[in-house]
Short mmCIF file of C-alpha atoms in Angstrom, two decimals:
data_model
loop_
_atom_site.label_atom_id
_atom_site.label_comp_id
_atom_site.label_asym_id
_atom_site.label_seq_id
_atom_site.Cartn_x
_atom_site.Cartn_y
_atom_site.Cartn_z
CA UNK A 1 -123.66 -129.12 -46.33
CA UNK A 2 -121.39 -126.47 -44.84
CA UNK A 3 -120.03 -128.94 -42.29
CA UNK A 4 -119.52 -131.57 -44.98
CA UNK A 5 -117.64 -129.08 -47.14
CA UNK A 6 -115.48 -127.96 -44.21
CA UNK A 7 -114.48 -131.52 -43.24
CA UNK A 8 -113.86 -132.46 -46.88
CA UNK A 9 -111.54 -129.49 -47.25
CA UNK A 10 -109.64 -130.45 -44.09
CA UNK A 11 -109.33 -134.03 -45.32
CA UNK A 12 -108.02 -132.95 -48.72
CA UNK A 13 -105.52 -130.59 -47.09
CA UNK A 14 -104.24 -133.40 -44.87
CA UNK A 15 -103.93 -135.73 -47.86
CA UNK A 16 -101.78 -133.15 -49.63
CA UNK A 17 -99.51 -132.80 -46.60
CA UNK A 18 -99.06 -136.58 -46.29
CA UNK A 19 -98.36 -136.95 -50.01
CA UNK A 20 -95.72 -134.21 -49.80
CA UNK A 21 -94.03 -135.95 -46.87
CA UNK A 22 -93.91 -139.21 -48.82
CA UNK A 23 -92.20 -137.46 -51.73
CA UNK A 24 -89.43 -136.33 -49.35
CA UNK A 25 -87.24 -139.41 -49.68
CA UNK A 26 -84.56 -138.17 -47.28
CA UNK A 27 -80.82 -138.08 -47.83
CA UNK A 28 -78.53 -140.56 -49.54
CA UNK A 29 -77.63 -142.39 -46.32
CA UNK A 30 -80.76 -141.69 -44.24
CA UNK A 31 -84.18 -142.52 -45.64
CA UNK A 32 -87.29 -140.57 -44.64
CA UNK A 33 -89.65 -142.67 -42.52
CA UNK A 34 -92.75 -141.51 -44.43
CA UNK A 35 -91.16 -142.69 -47.68
CA UNK A 36 -90.41 -146.07 -46.10
CA UNK A 37 -93.99 -146.56 -44.88
CA UNK A 38 -95.39 -145.52 -48.27
CA UNK A 39 -93.15 -148.08 -49.98
CA UNK A 40 -94.32 -150.74 -47.52
CA UNK A 41 -97.97 -149.80 -48.09
CA UNK A 42 -97.76 -150.72 -51.76
CA UNK A 43 -97.09 -154.37 -50.82
CA UNK A 44 -100.00 -154.83 -48.41
CA UNK A 45 -103.04 -156.87 -49.39
CA UNK A 46 -106.33 -157.83 -47.78
CA UNK A 47 -104.68 -160.62 -45.80
CA UNK A 48 -101.94 -158.47 -44.23
CA UNK A 49 -101.78 -157.83 -40.48
CA UNK A 50 -99.46 -155.04 -39.35
CA UNK A 51 -98.12 -154.84 -35.79
CA UNK A 52 -96.65 -151.45 -34.93
CA UNK A 53 -94.10 -150.83 -32.20
CA UNK A 54 -92.39 -147.87 -33.81
CA UNK A 55 -92.22 -145.41 -30.92
CA UNK A 56 -90.66 -142.25 -32.32
CA UNK A 57 -92.19 -143.23 -35.70
CA UNK A 58 -95.61 -143.98 -34.19
CA UNK A 59 -97.40 -141.08 -35.89
CA UNK A 60 -95.54 -141.61 -39.17
CA UNK A 61 -96.65 -145.25 -39.30
CA UNK A 62 -100.28 -144.48 -38.47
CA UNK A 63 -100.50 -141.55 -40.89
CA UNK A 64 -98.83 -143.13 -43.91
CA UNK A 65 -99.89 -146.76 -43.64
CA UNK A 66 -103.45 -145.57 -44.38
CA UNK A 67 -105.15 -148.85 -43.49
CA UNK A 68 -108.94 -148.82 -43.12
CA UNK A 69 -109.84 -152.50 -42.70
CA UNK A 70 -110.67 -153.55 -39.10
CA UNK A 71 -108.13 -155.99 -37.72
CA UNK A 72 -105.36 -154.92 -40.08
CA UNK A 73 -103.31 -152.81 -37.61
CA UNK A 74 -102.47 -153.54 -33.98
CA UNK A 75 -100.30 -151.78 -31.43
CA UNK A 76 -99.23 -152.77 -27.94
CA UNK A 77 -101.48 -151.79 -25.06
CA UNK A 78 -98.61 -152.06 -22.58
CA UNK A 79 -96.03 -149.61 -21.38
CA UNK A 80 -92.94 -151.70 -22.03
CA UNK A 81 -91.12 -152.39 -25.30
CA UNK A 82 -90.37 -155.62 -27.15
CA UNK A 83 -93.97 -156.69 -27.78
CA UNK A 84 -93.87 -156.94 -31.58
CA UNK A 85 -91.76 -160.11 -31.91
CA UNK A 86 -93.90 -162.42 -29.82
CA UNK A 87 -97.05 -160.71 -31.11
CA UNK A 88 -96.04 -161.46 -34.70
CA UNK A 89 -95.60 -165.15 -33.89
CA UNK A 90 -98.98 -165.17 -32.14
CA UNK A 91 -100.71 -163.41 -35.04
CA UNK A 92 -99.31 -165.92 -37.52
CA UNK A 93 -100.39 -168.86 -35.34
CA UNK A 94 -103.89 -167.39 -35.11
CA UNK A 95 -104.07 -166.50 -38.81
CA UNK A 96 -101.81 -168.87 -40.79
CA UNK A 97 -103.18 -167.48 -44.06
CA UNK A 98 -102.20 -163.89 -43.23
CA UNK A 99 -99.05 -161.99 -44.13
CA UNK A 100 -97.75 -160.60 -40.84
CA UNK A 101 -95.59 -157.47 -40.74
CA UNK A 102 -93.96 -156.13 -37.55
CA UNK A 103 -92.70 -152.53 -37.45
CA UNK A 104 -90.24 -151.51 -34.76
CA UNK A 105 -87.61 -149.01 -33.83
CA UNK A 106 -84.10 -150.33 -33.26
CA UNK A 107 -84.56 -150.05 -29.48
CA UNK A 108 -87.84 -151.97 -29.57
CA UNK A 109 -86.22 -154.59 -31.78
CA UNK A 110 -83.50 -155.25 -29.21
CA UNK A 111 -86.06 -155.45 -26.41
CA UNK A 112 -87.95 -158.16 -28.32
CA UNK A 113 -84.96 -160.54 -27.85
CA UNK A 114 -84.72 -161.23 -31.60
CA UNK A 115 -82.41 -164.22 -31.14
CA UNK A 116 -85.22 -166.05 -29.32
CA UNK A 117 -88.03 -164.65 -31.48
CA UNK A 118 -86.54 -165.81 -34.76
CA UNK A 119 -85.49 -169.20 -33.44
CA UNK A 120 -89.10 -169.72 -32.27
CA UNK A 121 -90.49 -168.43 -35.57
CA UNK A 122 -88.49 -171.01 -37.49
CA UNK A 123 -89.42 -173.78 -35.02
CA UNK A 124 -93.16 -173.09 -35.23
CA UNK A 125 -93.16 -172.10 -38.92
CA UNK A 126 -94.54 -168.64 -38.34
CA UNK A 127 -92.76 -166.46 -40.91
CA UNK A 128 -93.24 -162.70 -40.77
CA UNK A 129 -91.52 -159.55 -41.98
CA UNK A 130 -89.84 -157.21 -39.52
CA UNK A 131 -89.03 -153.66 -40.57
CA UNK A 132 -86.55 -151.94 -38.24
CA UNK A 133 -86.58 -148.12 -38.32
CA UNK A 134 -82.93 -147.71 -37.40
CA UNK A 135 -82.10 -144.22 -36.14
CA UNK A 136 -79.02 -145.53 -34.29
CA UNK A 137 -80.17 -144.79 -30.79
CA UNK A 138 -82.87 -144.16 -28.21
CA UNK A 139 -84.71 -141.25 -29.84
CA UNK A 140 -87.87 -141.50 -27.74
CA UNK A 141 -86.12 -140.88 -24.37
CA UNK A 142 -84.43 -137.90 -25.99
CA UNK A 143 -87.79 -136.54 -27.17
CA UNK A 144 -89.33 -137.12 -23.75
CA UNK A 145 -86.48 -135.28 -22.03
CA UNK A 146 -86.74 -132.31 -24.35
CA UNK A 147 -90.54 -132.22 -23.95
CA UNK A 148 -90.19 -131.87 -20.17
CA UNK A 149 -87.07 -129.71 -20.03
CA UNK A 150 -87.09 -127.56 -23.15
CA UNK A 151 -84.58 -125.08 -21.73
CA UNK A 152 -82.54 -127.46 -19.57
CA UNK A 153 -79.03 -128.79 -20.05
CA UNK A 154 -80.28 -131.56 -22.36
CA UNK A 155 -81.59 -128.99 -24.84
CA UNK A 156 -78.07 -127.56 -25.21
CA UNK A 157 -76.07 -130.78 -25.02
CA UNK A 158 -74.51 -132.21 -28.15
CA UNK A 159 -75.18 -135.76 -26.96
CA UNK A 160 -77.37 -137.38 -24.32
CA UNK A 161 -75.59 -140.76 -24.32
CA UNK A 162 -78.50 -142.43 -26.10
CA UNK A 163 -76.79 -143.22 -29.43
CA UNK A 164 -75.81 -146.67 -30.74
CA UNK A 165 -72.76 -145.97 -32.87
CA UNK A 166 -71.92 -148.29 -34.44
CA UNK A 167 -75.25 -150.13 -34.18
CA UNK A 168 -75.62 -153.91 -33.92
CA UNK A 169 -76.26 -155.94 -37.06
CA UNK A 170 -79.98 -156.33 -36.38
CA UNK A 171 -80.81 -158.25 -39.54
CA UNK A 172 -77.78 -160.48 -39.02
CA UNK A 173 -78.99 -161.46 -35.53
CA UNK A 174 -82.26 -162.81 -36.98
CA UNK A 175 -80.42 -164.57 -39.77
CA UNK A 176 -78.03 -166.29 -37.38
CA UNK A 177 -80.68 -167.31 -34.86
CA UNK A 178 -83.53 -168.37 -37.12
CA UNK A 179 -82.36 -168.49 -40.72
CA UNK A 180 -84.26 -165.31 -41.58
CA UNK A 181 -83.67 -163.52 -44.85
CA UNK A 182 -81.78 -160.40 -43.80
CA UNK A 183 -80.90 -157.11 -45.44
CA UNK A 184 -79.61 -153.76 -44.22
CA UNK A 185 -80.87 -150.84 -46.32
CA UNK A 186 -78.90 -147.60 -46.18
CA UNK A 187 -79.56 -146.07 -49.59
CA UNK A 188 -82.72 -144.80 -51.26
CA UNK A 189 -82.36 -146.84 -54.41
CA UNK A 190 -82.43 -150.08 -52.39
CA UNK A 191 -85.83 -149.58 -50.75
CA UNK A 192 -88.25 -150.81 -53.43
CA UNK A 193 -86.25 -153.93 -54.33
CA UNK A 194 -85.70 -154.75 -50.66
CA UNK A 195 -89.44 -154.69 -49.89
CA UNK A 196 -90.29 -156.71 -52.99
CA UNK A 197 -87.80 -159.46 -52.10
CA UNK A 198 -88.72 -159.47 -48.42
CA UNK A 199 -92.42 -160.02 -49.15
CA UNK A 200 -91.56 -162.71 -51.71
CA UNK A 201 -89.49 -164.57 -49.13
CA UNK A 202 -92.21 -164.42 -46.47
CA UNK A 203 -95.10 -165.28 -48.79
CA UNK A 204 -93.50 -167.75 -51.19
CA UNK A 205 -90.69 -169.34 -49.21
CA UNK A 206 -92.40 -169.31 -45.80
CA UNK A 207 -89.33 -167.78 -44.20
CA UNK A 208 -89.03 -164.80 -41.88
CA UNK A 209 -87.38 -161.64 -43.21
CA UNK A 210 -85.83 -158.61 -41.54
CA UNK A 211 -85.21 -155.25 -43.18
CA UNK A 212 -82.91 -152.97 -41.19
CA UNK A 213 -83.62 -149.56 -42.73
CA UNK A 214 -81.49 -146.56 -41.80
CA UNK A 215 -83.67 -143.50 -41.15
CA UNK A 216 -82.24 -140.10 -40.05
CA UNK A 217 -80.00 -140.27 -37.00
CA UNK A 218 -81.61 -139.34 -33.70
#
């Protein structure tokens, strides 16, 4: 009973922390990742398969998606990036009845070769939703550098030459290549409507959708 009470208290404390993070919506032009994942979570159903390739948002996605059904969340077992696009097509081919959602950072999205992915998705009728966590750069290499060299030059530099400013039009690439429904989301008040329309397009129209959501800059 003591152990049960201790673990229950830890679980409740963690739930409070996660809920507080989801209430932090971010700034006007940079939306908190936890808030984005919480908004996404409200649209998932029992048929949804989520593929996660959010690298710097890896923990945020796992913590706030809160899935508990086996087979509802997959990540790449490899060391390279760009897995999510082809994986989403494969998941939809294997489970035509499922709603497939791919989550990726902007770097991972580029590595997936979205022009090919979305052309193939239209050709093979495998619609899925892609959510791009756009921090306008390579945040993970920056984090790795600072983890290894906390007191080195990189820790004092204003820039590490890993930013994409201005970034590509990620949603527009998918729209041009495969007719995907595309939307760039930069403001908080757009998030809920954007998710609602994206899921409607994927589920009702059978068309791929891409949401390019601006999260805080790296």
